[in-house]
């Protein structure tokens, strides 16, 4: 649809490309400007049609269709050479001039792009994260993993962890079991990319000695593809990040053959089915011949033996075909090799994704329709979008006209948004929200949590916090009675501002919840990152430890006059490896901190809570309490960038 529209638009654009257009510049001078066709955002199918090339070819380079699955570079397409060859053929009628063109996938002796000035057709193709990565490679990965888990009888494990995925800002935990999800679209695939590695690492826990090597390779393969797709989403790159991008892709190619048998192309499936049908026909022929010879049916036990041996023969034939015919030679696998060069020449990948067009559909059409009265809505949609667009441009202009180092009155914030020169928000500021009613004292912490936490000694924890963290003049009383009777307030939520990735001026708010009943779904006590040491501590965790927030409260010491905003957290700690990442799945394992005095509980100041953590339990065998967790560092780009 988009392609057809594009071709219809081309005549107008075509005239402007040649004749230019008169545009008035900022000083009022009229200039003749020549637009340039620099990019065409479309999926692979649409590009092959636009470029008049075969479907298993690359619009950018002369890749051999049999090598699409290899990590190799091929010479870029040079359309001037193609045109030269065609000219030669037309002049001399020498077929050898154009046979080489057919070999590189050209389907016609003409391309629409050749009539446009100043363009390199191979350059207008842009990588497309939506179709190439989310709906391409991640979707393939989903099929391979499903088949792999089924083969090794781990699909139930995967389902179990899939359903118990904890929430995270910007991530909606799946409501259905993994195999019940029928629709995998862009949004679902993006969520899948953020959790698949950790879920697979949990599902493939405790392998048998014979499975260990295979499982480790599968995890390494998935890790490298997931890391590649996360790094492809970066909005700015350095030589270092590009080096990582290459490294992930290379290592993915090294290990991808663990999934080869599950990579069934349509052709190999068709071939397997045809040969299977042939075999079944042959069996039924044999049966009819035998029946006519014997003039009676064979014994039941013999029939069973025969059926089993035939099934084995059919299965063996299918596996053989799949192994011989399966390959990774498809365009989406190849197009990833162009990402590095594209970033070097044209900038980050997300700006070219077709997602932009698909999501702007919402602002350009859907929103206008919702605000229309549903009669003659076309004019209303156009008017709505026009008004909003003009208003938005006006706002941007006003913001841009503001002199440097000046801010505007805060009253204008709802109209103009925060001033571009405003001071960045104070990231140290945390807010306790949703106060519980009634007057309370410290001993209520104990009675509230009595049902969930045994042996809770709040006094001991508070005294230990006071001694370790507070200056002498702010310290809490150390006799139990006055401590337990200090006035306290309880809260259900903590707002923590977290700096946005790659953009220090912006931040998002993490809502750390600590409630006994959340939206009728039972107790919800979020995991949070807690600053517990220097950046050099705890290996990859860099001075932070995950902890489950059990209670949020504020106590007032009437004697010293100080208030303390505190949280009670169940802390996890790195294991004997000191918090280093696993060599295969690249995630950090954390354990319940039992050996320390006071068990795994600690009272902390809320200023040491840095945001929500995504932690998956590694389920133990039935009847035992969970002791090990995996830190899902692939949940967002920020965590991915910090924990490695
Ligand atoms: Zn290519």
Coordinates of C-alpha atoms and ligand atoms in Angstrom, one line a residue:
X1 CA 0.0 0.0 0.0
X2 CA 2.7 2.4 1.0
X3 CA 4.7 1.5 -2.1
X4 CA 1.9 2.2 -4.4
X5 CA 1.2 5.5 -2.8
X6 CA 4.9 6.3 -3.1
X7 CA 5.0 5.6 -6.8
X8 CA 2.0 7.8 -7.4
X9 CA 3.7 10.6 -5.6
X10 CA 6.9 10.2 -7.6
X11 CA 5.9 12.3 -10.7
X12 CA 5.5 15.5 -8.6
X13 CA 8.6 14.8 -6.7
X14 CA 10.4 13.9 -10.0
X15 CA 9.7 17.4 -11.5
X16 CA 11.0 19.1 -8.4
X17 CA 14.2 16.9 -8.4
X18 CA 15.1 18.3 -11.8
X19 CA 13.7 21.8 -11.8
X20 CA 14.2 22.6 -8.1
X21 CA 11.8 24.6 -6.0
X22 CA 11.8 28.2 -5.0
X23 CA 12.1 28.5 -1.2
X24 CA 12.5 31.8 0.8
X25 CA 15.3 31.6 3.3
X26 CA 15.4 33.2 6.8
X27 CA 16.7 36.5 5.4
X28 CA 13.9 36.8 2.9
X29 CA 15.9 35.8 -0.1
X30 CA 14.3 33.4 -2.6
X31 CA 16.5 30.5 -3.5
X32 CA 16.2 27.7 -5.9
X33 CA 16.6 24.5 -3.9
X34 CA 17.1 21.0 -5.3
X35 CA 15.6 18.2 -3.2
X36 CA 17.5 15.0 -2.9
X37 CA 16.0 11.5 -2.6
X38 CA 18.1 10.3 0.3
X39 CA 16.1 7.6 2.0
X40 CA 13.1 5.4 1.3
X41 CA 11.7 3.7 4.4
X42 CA 10.1 0.4 3.5
X43 CA 10.4 -3.2 4.4
X44 CA 12.5 -5.7 2.4
X45 CA 9.7 -6.9 0.1
X46 CA 8.9 -3.4 -0.9
X47 CA 12.5 -2.6 -1.5
X48 CA 13.0 -5.5 -3.8
X49 CA 10.0 -4.4 -5.8
X50 CA 11.3 -0.8 -5.9
X51 CA 14.8 -1.8 -7.0
X52 CA 13.6 -4.5 -9.4
X53 CA 15.7 -7.2 -7.8
X54 CA 15.0 -10.8 -6.8
X55 CA 13.5 -11.3 -3.3
X56 CA 16.6 -13.1 -2.0
X57 CA 19.0 -10.3 -2.9
X58 CA 20.2 -7.3 -1.0
X59 CA 19.5 -3.8 -2.3
X60 CA 22.8 -2.5 -1.0
X61 CA 25.3 -5.1 -2.1
X62 CA 25.8 -8.0 -4.5
X63 CA 25.5 -10.8 -1.9
X64 CA 25.3 -14.3 -3.2
X65 CA 21.8 -15.7 -2.1
X66 CA 23.6 -18.9 -0.9
X67 CA 25.7 -16.8 1.5
X68 CA 23.0 -14.6 3.1
X69 CA 23.4 -16.4 6.4
X70 CA 27.2 -15.8 6.6
X71 CA 28.9 -12.9 8.2
X72 CA 30.7 -11.7 5.0
X73 CA 31.0 -8.4 3.2
X74 CA 30.2 -8.2 -0.5
X75 CA 30.9 -5.5 -3.0
X76 CA 28.3 -2.7 -3.0
X77 CA 25.9 -2.4 -5.9
X78 CA 27.2 0.1 -8.4
X79 CA 24.3 1.1 -10.6
X80 CA 26.5 3.1 -13.1
X81 CA 28.2 -0.2 -14.0
X82 CA 24.8 -1.8 -14.4
X83 CA 23.6 1.0 -16.8
X84 CA 26.9 0.8 -18.7
X85 CA 26.4 -2.9 -19.2
X86 CA 22.8 -2.5 -20.4
X87 CA 23.9 0.3 -22.8
X88 CA 26.6 -2.1 -24.2
X89 CA 24.1 -4.8 -24.6
X90 CA 21.7 -2.6 -26.4
X91 CA 24.4 -1.5 -28.8
X92 CA 26.1 -4.9 -29.4
X93 CA 23.2 -7.3 -28.5
X94 CA 25.9 -9.3 -26.7
X95 CA 24.0 -11.3 -24.1
X96 CA 27.1 -11.9 -21.9
X97 CA 26.9 -8.2 -20.8
X98 CA 23.6 -8.8 -19.1
X99 CA 23.9 -12.4 -17.8
X100 CA 26.2 -11.1 -15.1
X101 CA 23.4 -8.7 -14.1
X102 CA 21.0 -11.5 -13.7
X103 CA 23.6 -13.3 -11.5
X104 CA 23.5 -10.3 -9.0
X105 CA 19.7 -10.4 -8.9
X106 CA 18.6 -7.7 -11.3
X107 CA 15.2 -8.7 -12.7
X108 CA 14.8 -6.0 -15.4
X109 CA 16.9 -3.8 -17.6
X110 CA 15.4 -0.8 -16.0
X111 CA 15.0 0.8 -12.6
X112 CA 12.8 3.8 -11.8
X113 CA 15.6 5.3 -9.7
X114 CA 18.0 5.6 -12.7
X115 CA 15.9 8.4 -14.0
X116 CA 16.3 10.5 -10.9
X117 CA 19.3 12.9 -10.6
X118 CA 22.0 12.8 -7.9
X119 CA 21.0 9.6 -6.2
X120 CA 22.7 6.3 -5.5
X121 CA 19.9 3.7 -5.5
X122 CA 21.9 1.4 -3.1
X123 CA 22.1 4.2 -0.6
X124 CA 18.4 5.0 -0.3
X125 CA 17.8 1.6 1.4
X126 CA 17.8 2.1 5.2
X127 CA 17.9 -0.5 7.9
X128 CA 14.5 -1.1 9.5
X129 CA 14.5 -2.1 13.1
X130 CA 10.7 -3.0 13.1
X131 CA 10.7 -5.4 10.2
X132 CA 14.3 -6.6 10.3
X133 CA 14.9 -7.0 14.0
X134 CA 11.6 -7.1 15.9
X135 CA 9.4 -8.8 13.4
X136 CA 12.3 -10.6 11.7
X137 CA 15.1 -11.9 13.8
X138 CA 13.3 -11.8 17.2
X139 CA 10.3 -13.6 15.7
X140 CA 12.6 -16.3 14.2
X141 CA 14.3 -16.6 17.6
X142 CA 10.9 -17.1 19.2
X143 CA 10.2 -20.1 16.9
X144 CA 13.7 -21.6 17.4
X145 CA 13.5 -21.2 21.2
X146 CA 10.0 -22.8 21.3
X147 CA 11.2 -25.8 19.3
X148 CA 14.4 -26.0 21.3
X149 CA 12.5 -26.0 24.7
X150 CA 10.0 -28.5 23.4
X151 CA 12.8 -30.8 22.2
X152 CA 14.5 -30.7 25.7
X153 CA 11.2 -30.8 27.6
X154 CA 11.7 -27.3 29.2
X155 CA 8.7 -25.5 27.8
X156 CA 6.8 -25.9 31.1
X157 CA 9.7 -24.2 33.0
X158 CA 9.7 -21.4 30.5
X159 CA 5.9 -20.9 30.8
X160 CA 6.2 -20.8 34.6
X161 CA 8.8 -18.0 34.6
X162 CA 7.0 -16.2 31.7
X163 CA 3.8 -16.0 33.8
X164 CA 5.6 -14.8 36.9
X165 CA 7.4 -12.0 35.3
X166 CA 7.6 -9.0 37.7
X167 CA 6.5 -5.5 36.5
X168 CA 8.9 -2.8 35.4
X169 CA 8.3 0.8 34.3
X170 CA 7.4 0.7 30.6
X171 CA 7.0 -3.0 30.6
X172 CA 3.7 -4.8 31.0
X173 CA 4.1 -8.3 32.3
X174 CA 2.6 -10.9 30.0
X175 CA -0.9 -12.0 31.1
X176 CA -0.9 -15.3 29.2
X177 CA 1.4 -18.3 29.3
X178 CA 4.1 -18.1 26.6
X179 CA 2.5 -20.8 24.3
X180 CA -0.9 -19.2 24.6
X181 CA 0.1 -15.9 23.0
X182 CA -1.2 -16.1 19.5
X183 CA -0.4 -12.6 18.2
X184 CA 3.2 -11.5 18.2
X185 CA 3.4 -8.0 16.8
X186 CA 5.9 -5.2 17.1
X187 CA 5.0 -4.3 20.6
X188 CA 5.0 -7.9 21.9
X189 CA 8.3 -8.6 20.1
X190 CA 9.9 -5.6 21.8
X191 CA 8.8 -6.9 25.2
X192 CA 10.0 -10.4 24.2
X193 CA 13.5 -9.0 23.4
X194 CA 13.7 -7.5 26.9
X195 CA 12.9 -10.6 28.9
X196 CA 13.7 -13.6 26.7
X197 CA 17.3 -14.0 27.8
X198 CA 16.6 -14.0 31.5
X199 CA 13.5 -16.3 31.1
X200 CA 15.6 -18.7 29.0
X201 CA 18.4 -18.7 31.5
X202 CA 16.0 -19.6 34.3
X203 CA 14.2 -22.3 32.1
X204 CA 17.5 -24.0 31.2
X205 CA 18.7 -24.2 34.8
X206 CA 20.4 -27.3 36.2
X207 CA 21.1 -29.1 32.9
X208 CA 22.2 -32.7 32.9
X209 CA 25.9 -33.2 32.0
X210 CA 25.0 -34.2 28.5
X211 CA 22.8 -31.1 28.0
X212 CA 25.2 -28.6 29.5
X213 CA 27.3 -27.8 26.5
X214 CA 24.2 -27.5 24.2
X215 CA 22.3 -25.3 26.7
X216 CA 25.3 -23.0 27.2
X217 CA 25.7 -22.5 23.4
X218 CA 22.0 -21.8 23.0
X219 CA 22.2 -19.2 25.8
X220 CA 25.3 -17.6 24.3
X221 CA 23.6 -17.4 20.9
X222 CA 20.4 -15.8 22.4
X223 CA 22.5 -13.4 24.5
X224 CA 24.5 -12.1 21.6
X225 CA 21.4 -11.6 19.4
X226 CA 19.6 -9.8 22.3
X227 CA 22.6 -7.7 23.0
X228 CA 23.0 -6.8 19.3
X229 CA 19.3 -5.7 19.1
X230 CA 19.6 -3.6 22.3
X231 CA 22.8 -1.9 21.1
X232 CA 21.1 -1.3 17.7
X233 CA 18.6 0.9 19.6
X234 CA 21.2 3.3 20.9
X235 CA 20.6 6.9 19.8
X236 CA 24.3 7.7 19.8
X237 CA 27.3 5.6 19.2
X238 CA 31.1 5.7 19.8
X239 CA 33.8 3.5 18.3
X240 CA 33.5 1.4 21.4
X241 CA 29.7 0.7 21.0
X242 CA 30.2 -0.1 17.3
X243 CA 33.0 -2.5 18.3
X244 CA 30.5 -4.2 20.7
X245 CA 27.9 -4.3 17.9
X246 CA 30.3 -6.1 15.6
X247 CA 31.4 -8.4 18.4
X248 CA 27.8 -9.5 19.3
X249 CA 27.0 -10.2 15.6
X250 CA 30.1 -12.2 15.1
X251 CA 29.5 -14.3 18.2
X252 CA 25.9 -14.8 17.3
X253 CA 27.0 -16.2 13.9
X254 CA 29.4 -18.5 15.6
X255 CA 26.7 -20.1 17.8
X256 CA 23.6 -19.9 15.6
X257 CA 24.0 -23.5 14.3
X258 CA 22.5 -24.8 17.7
X259 CA 19.2 -23.7 16.3
X260 CA 19.8 -24.9 12.7
X261 CA 17.5 -28.0 12.9
X262 CA 14.6 -25.7 14.0
X263 CA 15.2 -23.2 11.2
X264 CA 12.8 -24.8 8.8
X265 CA 12.4 -22.8 5.6
X266 CA 9.1 -23.1 3.7
X267 CA 10.9 -25.0 0.9
X268 CA 12.4 -27.6 3.2
X269 CA 9.0 -28.0 4.9
X270 CA 7.3 -28.5 1.5
X271 CA 10.0 -31.0 0.5
X272 CA 9.7 -33.0 3.7
X273 CA 5.9 -33.1 3.4
X274 CA 6.1 -34.2 -0.3
X275 CA 8.6 -37.0 0.5
X276 CA 6.5 -38.0 3.6
X277 CA 3.4 -38.3 1.5
X278 CA 5.3 -40.4 -1.1
X279 CA 6.4 -42.7 1.7
X280 CA 2.8 -43.0 3.1
X281 CA 1.5 -43.8 -0.4
X282 CA 4.1 -46.5 -0.7
X283 CA 3.0 -48.0 2.6
X284 CA -0.6 -48.1 1.6
X285 CA 0.3 -49.7 -1.7
X286 CA 2.3 -52.3 0.1
X287 CA -0.7 -52.9 2.5
X288 CA -3.2 -53.4 -0.4
X289 CA -0.8 -55.8 -2.2
X290 CA -0.2 -57.8 1.0
X291 CA -3.9 -58.0 1.8
X292 CA -4.7 -59.3 -1.7
X293 CA -2.0 -61.9 -1.5
X294 CA -3.0 -63.1 2.0
X295 CA -6.7 -62.5 1.5
X296 CA -6.9 -61.6 5.1
X297 CA -5.6 -59.0 7.6
X298 CA -2.2 -59.5 9.5
X299 CA -2.1 -60.1 13.2
X300 CA -2.5 -57.2 15.6
X301 CA 1.0 -57.4 17.2
X302 CA 2.6 -57.6 13.8
X303 CA 0.6 -54.5 12.6
X304 CA 1.8 -52.6 15.7
X305 CA 5.5 -53.5 15.1
X306 CA 5.1 -52.5 11.4
X307 CA 3.5 -49.2 12.4
X308 CA 6.3 -48.3 14.8
X309 CA 9.1 -49.1 12.3
X310 CA 7.3 -47.1 9.6
X311 CA 6.9 -44.1 11.9
X312 CA 10.6 -44.3 12.8
X313 CA 11.5 -44.4 9.1
X314 CA 9.3 -41.4 8.4
X315 CA 10.8 -39.4 11.3
X316 CA 14.4 -40.3 10.3
X317 CA 13.6 -39.1 6.7
X318 CA 12.2 -35.8 8.0
X319 CA 15.2 -35.1 10.3
X320 CA 17.6 -35.9 7.4
X321 CA 15.8 -33.5 5.1
X322 CA 15.6 -30.8 7.7
X323 CA 19.3 -31.1 8.5
X324 CA 20.4 -31.1 4.8
X325 CA 18.0 -28.4 3.7
X326 CA 17.9 -26.0 6.7
X327 CA 20.1 -22.9 6.4
X328 CA 20.2 -19.3 7.6
X329 CA 20.3 -17.9 4.1
X330 CA 17.6 -15.3 4.2
X331 CA 17.8 -11.6 3.7
X332 CA 17.0 -10.4 7.2
X333 CA 20.0 -12.4 8.5
X334 CA 22.3 -10.6 5.9
X335 CA 20.9 -7.1 6.3
X336 CA 22.3 -6.9 9.9
X337 CA 25.9 -6.8 8.4
X338 CA 25.1 -3.3 7.0
X339 CA 24.2 -1.8 10.4
X340 CA 27.7 -0.7 11.3
X341 CA 28.5 1.1 8.1
X342 CA 25.0 2.7 8.1
X343 CA 25.6 4.1 11.6
X344 CA 29.0 5.5 10.6
X345 CA 27.6 7.2 7.5
X346 CA 24.0 8.2 8.5
X347 CA 23.6 8.1 12.2
X348 CA 21.6 6.0 14.6
X349 CA 19.2 3.2 13.4
X350 CA 15.9 4.0 15.2
X351 CA 15.4 7.3 13.2
X352 CA 15.0 5.2 10.0
X353 CA 12.7 2.5 11.4
X354 CA 9.4 2.2 9.7
X355 CA 7.9 2.3 13.2
X356 CA 8.1 6.1 12.9
X357 CA 5.6 6.0 10.0
X358 CA 3.4 3.4 11.7
X359 CA 3.3 5.2 15.0
X360 CA 2.7 8.6 13.5
X361 CA -0.4 7.1 12.0
X362 CA -1.8 7.5 15.4
X363 CA -1.2 11.3 15.7
X364 CA -1.9 12.0 12.1
X365 CA -5.1 10.0 11.6
X366 CA -6.5 8.1 14.6
X367 CA -6.5 11.0 17.1
X368 CA -8.2 13.2 14.6
X369 CA -10.9 10.6 14.1
X370 CA -11.5 10.1 17.8
X371 CA -12.0 13.9 18.1
X372 CA -14.4 14.0 15.1
X373 CA -18.1 13.6 15.3
X374 CA -17.8 10.6 13.0
X375 CA -19.6 12.4 10.1
X376 CA -17.6 13.7 7.2
X377 CA -14.6 12.9 9.3
X378 CA -12.0 13.4 6.6
X379 CA -12.1 17.2 6.8
X380 CA -12.2 17.1 10.6
X381 CA -9.1 14.8 10.7
X382 CA -7.2 17.1 8.4
X383 CA -8.3 20.2 10.3
X384 CA -7.4 18.6 13.7
X385 CA -4.0 17.6 12.6
X386 CA -3.3 20.9 10.9
X387 CA -4.2 22.9 14.0
X388 CA -2.2 20.7 16.3
X389 CA 0.8 20.7 14.0
X390 CA 0.7 24.6 13.6
X391 CA 0.4 25.0 17.4
X392 CA 3.3 22.6 18.0
X393 CA 5.5 24.5 15.5
X394 CA 4.6 27.8 17.3
X395 CA 5.6 26.3 20.6
X396 CA 8.9 25.0 19.2
X397 CA 9.6 28.5 17.7
X398 CA 8.9 30.2 21.0
X399 CA 11.1 27.8 22.9
X400 CA 13.9 28.3 20.3
X401 CA 13.6 32.1 20.5
X402 CA 14.3 32.1 24.3
X403 CA 17.8 33.7 24.9
X404 CA 20.4 31.4 26.3
X405 CA 20.5 31.0 30.1
X406 CA 17.0 32.4 30.5
X407 CA 13.9 30.6 31.6
X408 CA 10.3 31.5 31.4
X409 CA 7.7 31.7 34.0
X410 CA 6.6 28.3 35.4
X411 CA 3.0 29.2 34.6
X412 CA 3.8 28.7 30.9
X413 CA 5.0 25.1 31.5
X414 CA 1.6 23.5 30.7
X415 CA 1.7 25.3 27.3
X416 CA 5.3 25.3 26.4
X417 CA 6.6 22.4 28.4
X418 CA 9.6 22.8 30.7
X419 CA 11.9 25.6 29.7
X420 CA 14.9 24.3 27.6
X421 CA 17.3 26.2 29.8
X422 CA 15.7 25.1 33.1
X423 CA 18.0 23.4 35.6
X424 CA 17.8 19.6 35.3
X425 CA 15.5 18.0 37.9
X426 CA 17.1 17.2 41.2
X427 CA 17.6 13.5 40.9
X428 CA 18.2 13.1 44.6
X429 CA 14.6 14.1 45.4
X430 CA 12.4 11.2 46.3
X431 CA 8.7 11.5 47.3
X432 CA 6.8 9.2 49.6
X433 CA 3.2 8.9 48.3
X434 CA -0.1 7.3 49.3
X435 CA 0.1 7.8 53.1
X436 CA -1.9 5.3 55.2
X437 CA -4.4 7.0 57.6
X438 CA -4.4 6.8 61.4
X439 CA -1.7 7.7 63.9
X440 CA 0.9 5.1 64.3
X441 CA 4.1 4.3 66.2
X442 CA 7.3 2.4 65.3
X443 CA 6.1 -0.9 66.9
X444 CA 3.3 -1.0 64.2
X445 CA 6.0 -1.9 61.6
X446 CA 6.5 -5.0 63.5
X447 CA 2.9 -5.9 63.9
X448 CA 2.1 -5.1 60.3
X449 CA 4.8 -7.4 58.9
X450 CA 4.4 -10.1 61.6
X451 CA 2.4 -12.4 59.2
X452 CA 5.0 -12.2 56.4
X453 CA 8.3 -12.0 58.2
X454 CA 9.2 -14.1 61.1
X455 CA 11.8 -13.1 63.7
X456 CA 11.5 -9.4 62.7
X457 CA 13.3 -7.2 65.3
X458 CA 12.7 -3.6 64.2
X459 CA 14.5 -2.2 67.2
X460 CA 17.7 -4.0 66.3
X461 CA 17.5 -2.9 62.7
X462 CA 16.8 0.7 63.5
X463 CA 19.7 0.9 66.1
X464 CA 22.0 -0.7 63.6
X465 CA 20.9 1.9 60.9
X466 CA 21.3 4.7 63.3
X467 CA 24.8 3.7 64.4
X468 CA 26.1 3.1 60.9
X469 CA 24.4 5.9 58.9
X470 CA 23.4 8.8 61.1
X471 CA 25.7 11.6 62.6
X472 CA 25.8 11.6 66.4
X473 CA 23.4 14.5 66.9
X474 CA 20.7 12.8 64.8
X475 CA 20.9 9.3 66.3
X476 CA 17.8 7.5 67.4
X477 CA 17.3 6.4 71.1
X478 CA 18.7 3.0 71.8
X479 CA 16.3 1.7 74.5
X480 CA 13.6 -0.4 72.9
X481 CA 10.6 1.2 74.7
X482 CA 11.2 4.8 73.6
X483 CA 12.2 3.6 70.1
X484 CA 9.0 1.5 69.6
X485 CA 6.9 4.4 70.7
X486 CA 8.3 7.0 68.3
X487 CA 5.5 8.4 66.1
X488 CA 5.5 6.9 62.6
X489 CA 3.7 7.3 59.3
X490 CA 3.3 4.6 56.7
X491 CA 3.3 4.9 52.9
X492 CA 2.4 2.7 49.9
X493 CA 4.6 4.2 47.3
X494 CA 7.9 5.9 46.7
X495 CA 8.6 8.0 43.6
X496 CA 12.2 7.8 42.4
X497 CA 13.4 10.0 39.5
X498 CA 15.8 8.0 37.3
X499 CA 17.9 9.7 34.6
X500 CA 16.8 8.9 31.0
X501 CA 19.2 6.9 29.0
X502 CA 21.5 9.0 26.7
X503 CA 19.8 12.2 27.9
X504 CA 20.8 13.7 31.2
X505 CA 18.2 16.5 30.9
X506 CA 15.3 14.2 31.1
X507 CA 14.3 11.6 33.7
X508 CA 11.5 9.2 34.3
X509 CA 9.8 8.4 37.5
X510 CA 9.9 4.9 38.9
X511 CA 7.0 4.1 41.3
X512 CA 8.3 1.7 43.9
X513 CA 5.1 0.1 45.3
X514 CA 4.8 -1.5 48.7
X515 CA 1.1 -2.6 49.2
X516 CA -0.7 -5.6 50.6
X517 CA -3.3 -5.6 47.8
X518 CA -2.5 -4.1 44.4
X519 CA -5.5 -3.9 41.9
X520 CA -7.0 -7.0 43.5
X521 CA -3.9 -9.1 42.5
X522 CA -2.5 -9.6 46.0
X523 CA 0.6 -8.3 47.7
X524 CA 3.0 -6.3 45.7
X525 CA 6.4 -5.4 47.1
X526 CA 8.7 -4.2 44.3
X527 CA 12.3 -5.0 44.0
X528 CA 14.5 -1.9 44.0
X529 CA 18.2 -1.0 43.4
X530 CA 19.7 0.1 46.7
X531 CA 23.0 1.9 46.9
X532 CA 25.0 -0.1 49.3
X533 CA 28.7 0.6 48.6
X534 CA 31.3 2.2 46.3
X535 CA 31.1 1.7 42.6
X536 CA 34.0 -0.7 42.8
X537 CA 32.0 -3.0 45.1
X538 CA 29.8 -6.0 44.0
X539 CA 31.4 -6.6 40.6
X540 CA 29.0 -5.8 37.7
X541 CA 26.4 -4.5 40.1
X542 CA 28.7 -1.5 40.8
X543 CA 27.9 -0.7 44.4
X544 CA 24.2 -1.4 44.1
X545 CA 22.2 -4.4 45.5
X546 CA 18.7 -5.5 44.8
X547 CA 16.3 -5.4 47.7
X548 CA 12.6 -6.1 48.1
X549 CA 10.9 -3.1 49.8
X550 CA 8.8 -4.5 52.7
X551 CA 7.7 -1.2 54.3
X552 CA 8.0 2.5 53.7
X553 CA 7.8 4.7 56.7
X554 CA 8.7 8.1 58.2
X555 CA 9.6 8.4 61.9
X556 CA 10.0 11.5 64.0
X557 CA 12.4 11.7 66.9
X558 CA 10.8 14.2 69.3
X559 CA 14.0 14.5 71.3
X560 CA 16.4 15.5 68.5
X561 CA 13.6 17.0 66.4
X562 CA 14.8 15.1 63.3
X563 CA 12.5 13.1 60.9
X564 CA 13.8 10.0 59.1
X565 CA 12.3 8.7 55.9
X566 CA 13.1 5.0 55.9
X567 CA 12.4 1.7 54.2
X568 CA 12.6 -1.9 55.4
X569 CA 14.2 -4.0 52.6
X570 CA 15.0 -7.7 52.1
X571 CA 18.5 -7.5 50.7
X572 CA 20.0 -9.9 48.1
X573 CA 23.8 -10.2 47.7
X574 CA 26.2 -11.4 45.0
X575 CA 27.4 -15.0 45.4
X576 CA 31.0 -16.3 45.7
X577 CA 31.8 -15.0 42.2
X578 CA 31.5 -11.4 43.7
X579 CA 28.8 -10.3 41.3
X580 CA 30.5 -11.1 38.0
X581 CA 28.4 -11.9 35.0
X582 CA 27.8 -15.5 33.9
X583 CA 30.1 -16.4 31.0
X584 CA 27.2 -17.9 29.0
X585 CA 24.0 -16.0 29.6
X586 CA 25.8 -12.8 30.7
X587 CA 23.5 -12.2 33.7
X588 CA 24.4 -11.7 37.4
X589 CA 23.1 -14.2 40.0
X590 CA 22.1 -12.8 43.4
X591 CA 21.3 -14.7 46.6
X592 CA 19.5 -14.2 49.9
X593 CA 21.8 -12.7 52.4
X594 CA 21.2 -15.0 55.3
X595 CA 24.5 -15.3 57.2
X596 CA 24.6 -11.7 58.4
X597 CA 23.3 -10.5 61.8
X598 CA 19.6 -9.6 61.3
X599 CA 19.3 -12.0 58.4
X600 CA 18.5 -10.5 55.0
X601 CA 16.5 -7.5 56.4
X602 CA 17.9 -4.0 56.6
X603 CA 16.5 -0.5 57.4
X604 CA 17.8 2.0 54.8
X605 CA 17.2 5.6 54.1
X606 CA 15.0 6.1 51.0
X607 CA 17.6 8.3 49.4
X608 CA 19.7 5.2 48.8
X609 CA 16.9 3.7 46.6
X610 CA 17.9 4.3 43.0
X611 CA 15.0 2.8 41.0
X612 CA 13.1 -0.4 40.3
X613 CA 15.1 -3.6 39.7
X614 CA 13.9 -6.5 37.4
X615 CA 14.8 -9.7 39.3
X616 CA 13.6 -13.2 38.3
X617 CA 13.4 -16.0 40.8
X618 CA 15.3 -19.1 39.9
X619 CA 12.7 -21.6 41.1
X620 CA 14.0 -24.3 43.4
X621 CA 12.6 -27.8 43.5
X622 CA 9.1 -28.0 45.0
X623 CA 8.7 -27.2 48.7
X624 CA 11.9 -25.2 49.1
X625 CA 12.1 -21.4 49.5
X626 CA 13.6 -19.4 46.6
X627 CA 17.2 -18.6 47.4
X628 CA 18.6 -17.5 44.1
X629 CA 17.6 -14.7 41.7
X630 CA 18.8 -13.5 38.3
X631 CA 19.2 -9.8 37.6
X632 CA 17.5 -9.1 34.2
X633 CA 19.9 -6.5 32.9
X634 CA 18.3 -6.5 29.5
X635 CA 15.1 -5.0 30.7
X636 CA 16.0 -1.5 29.4
X637 CA 18.9 0.3 27.8
X638 CA 19.8 2.1 31.0
X639 CA 20.3 -1.2 33.0
X640 CA 21.9 -2.8 30.0
X641 CA 24.4 0.0 29.8
X642 CA 25.2 -0.1 33.6
X643 CA 25.4 -3.9 34.4
X644 CA 27.7 -5.9 32.2
Ligands
LIG1 ZN1 24.0 -6.5 1.5

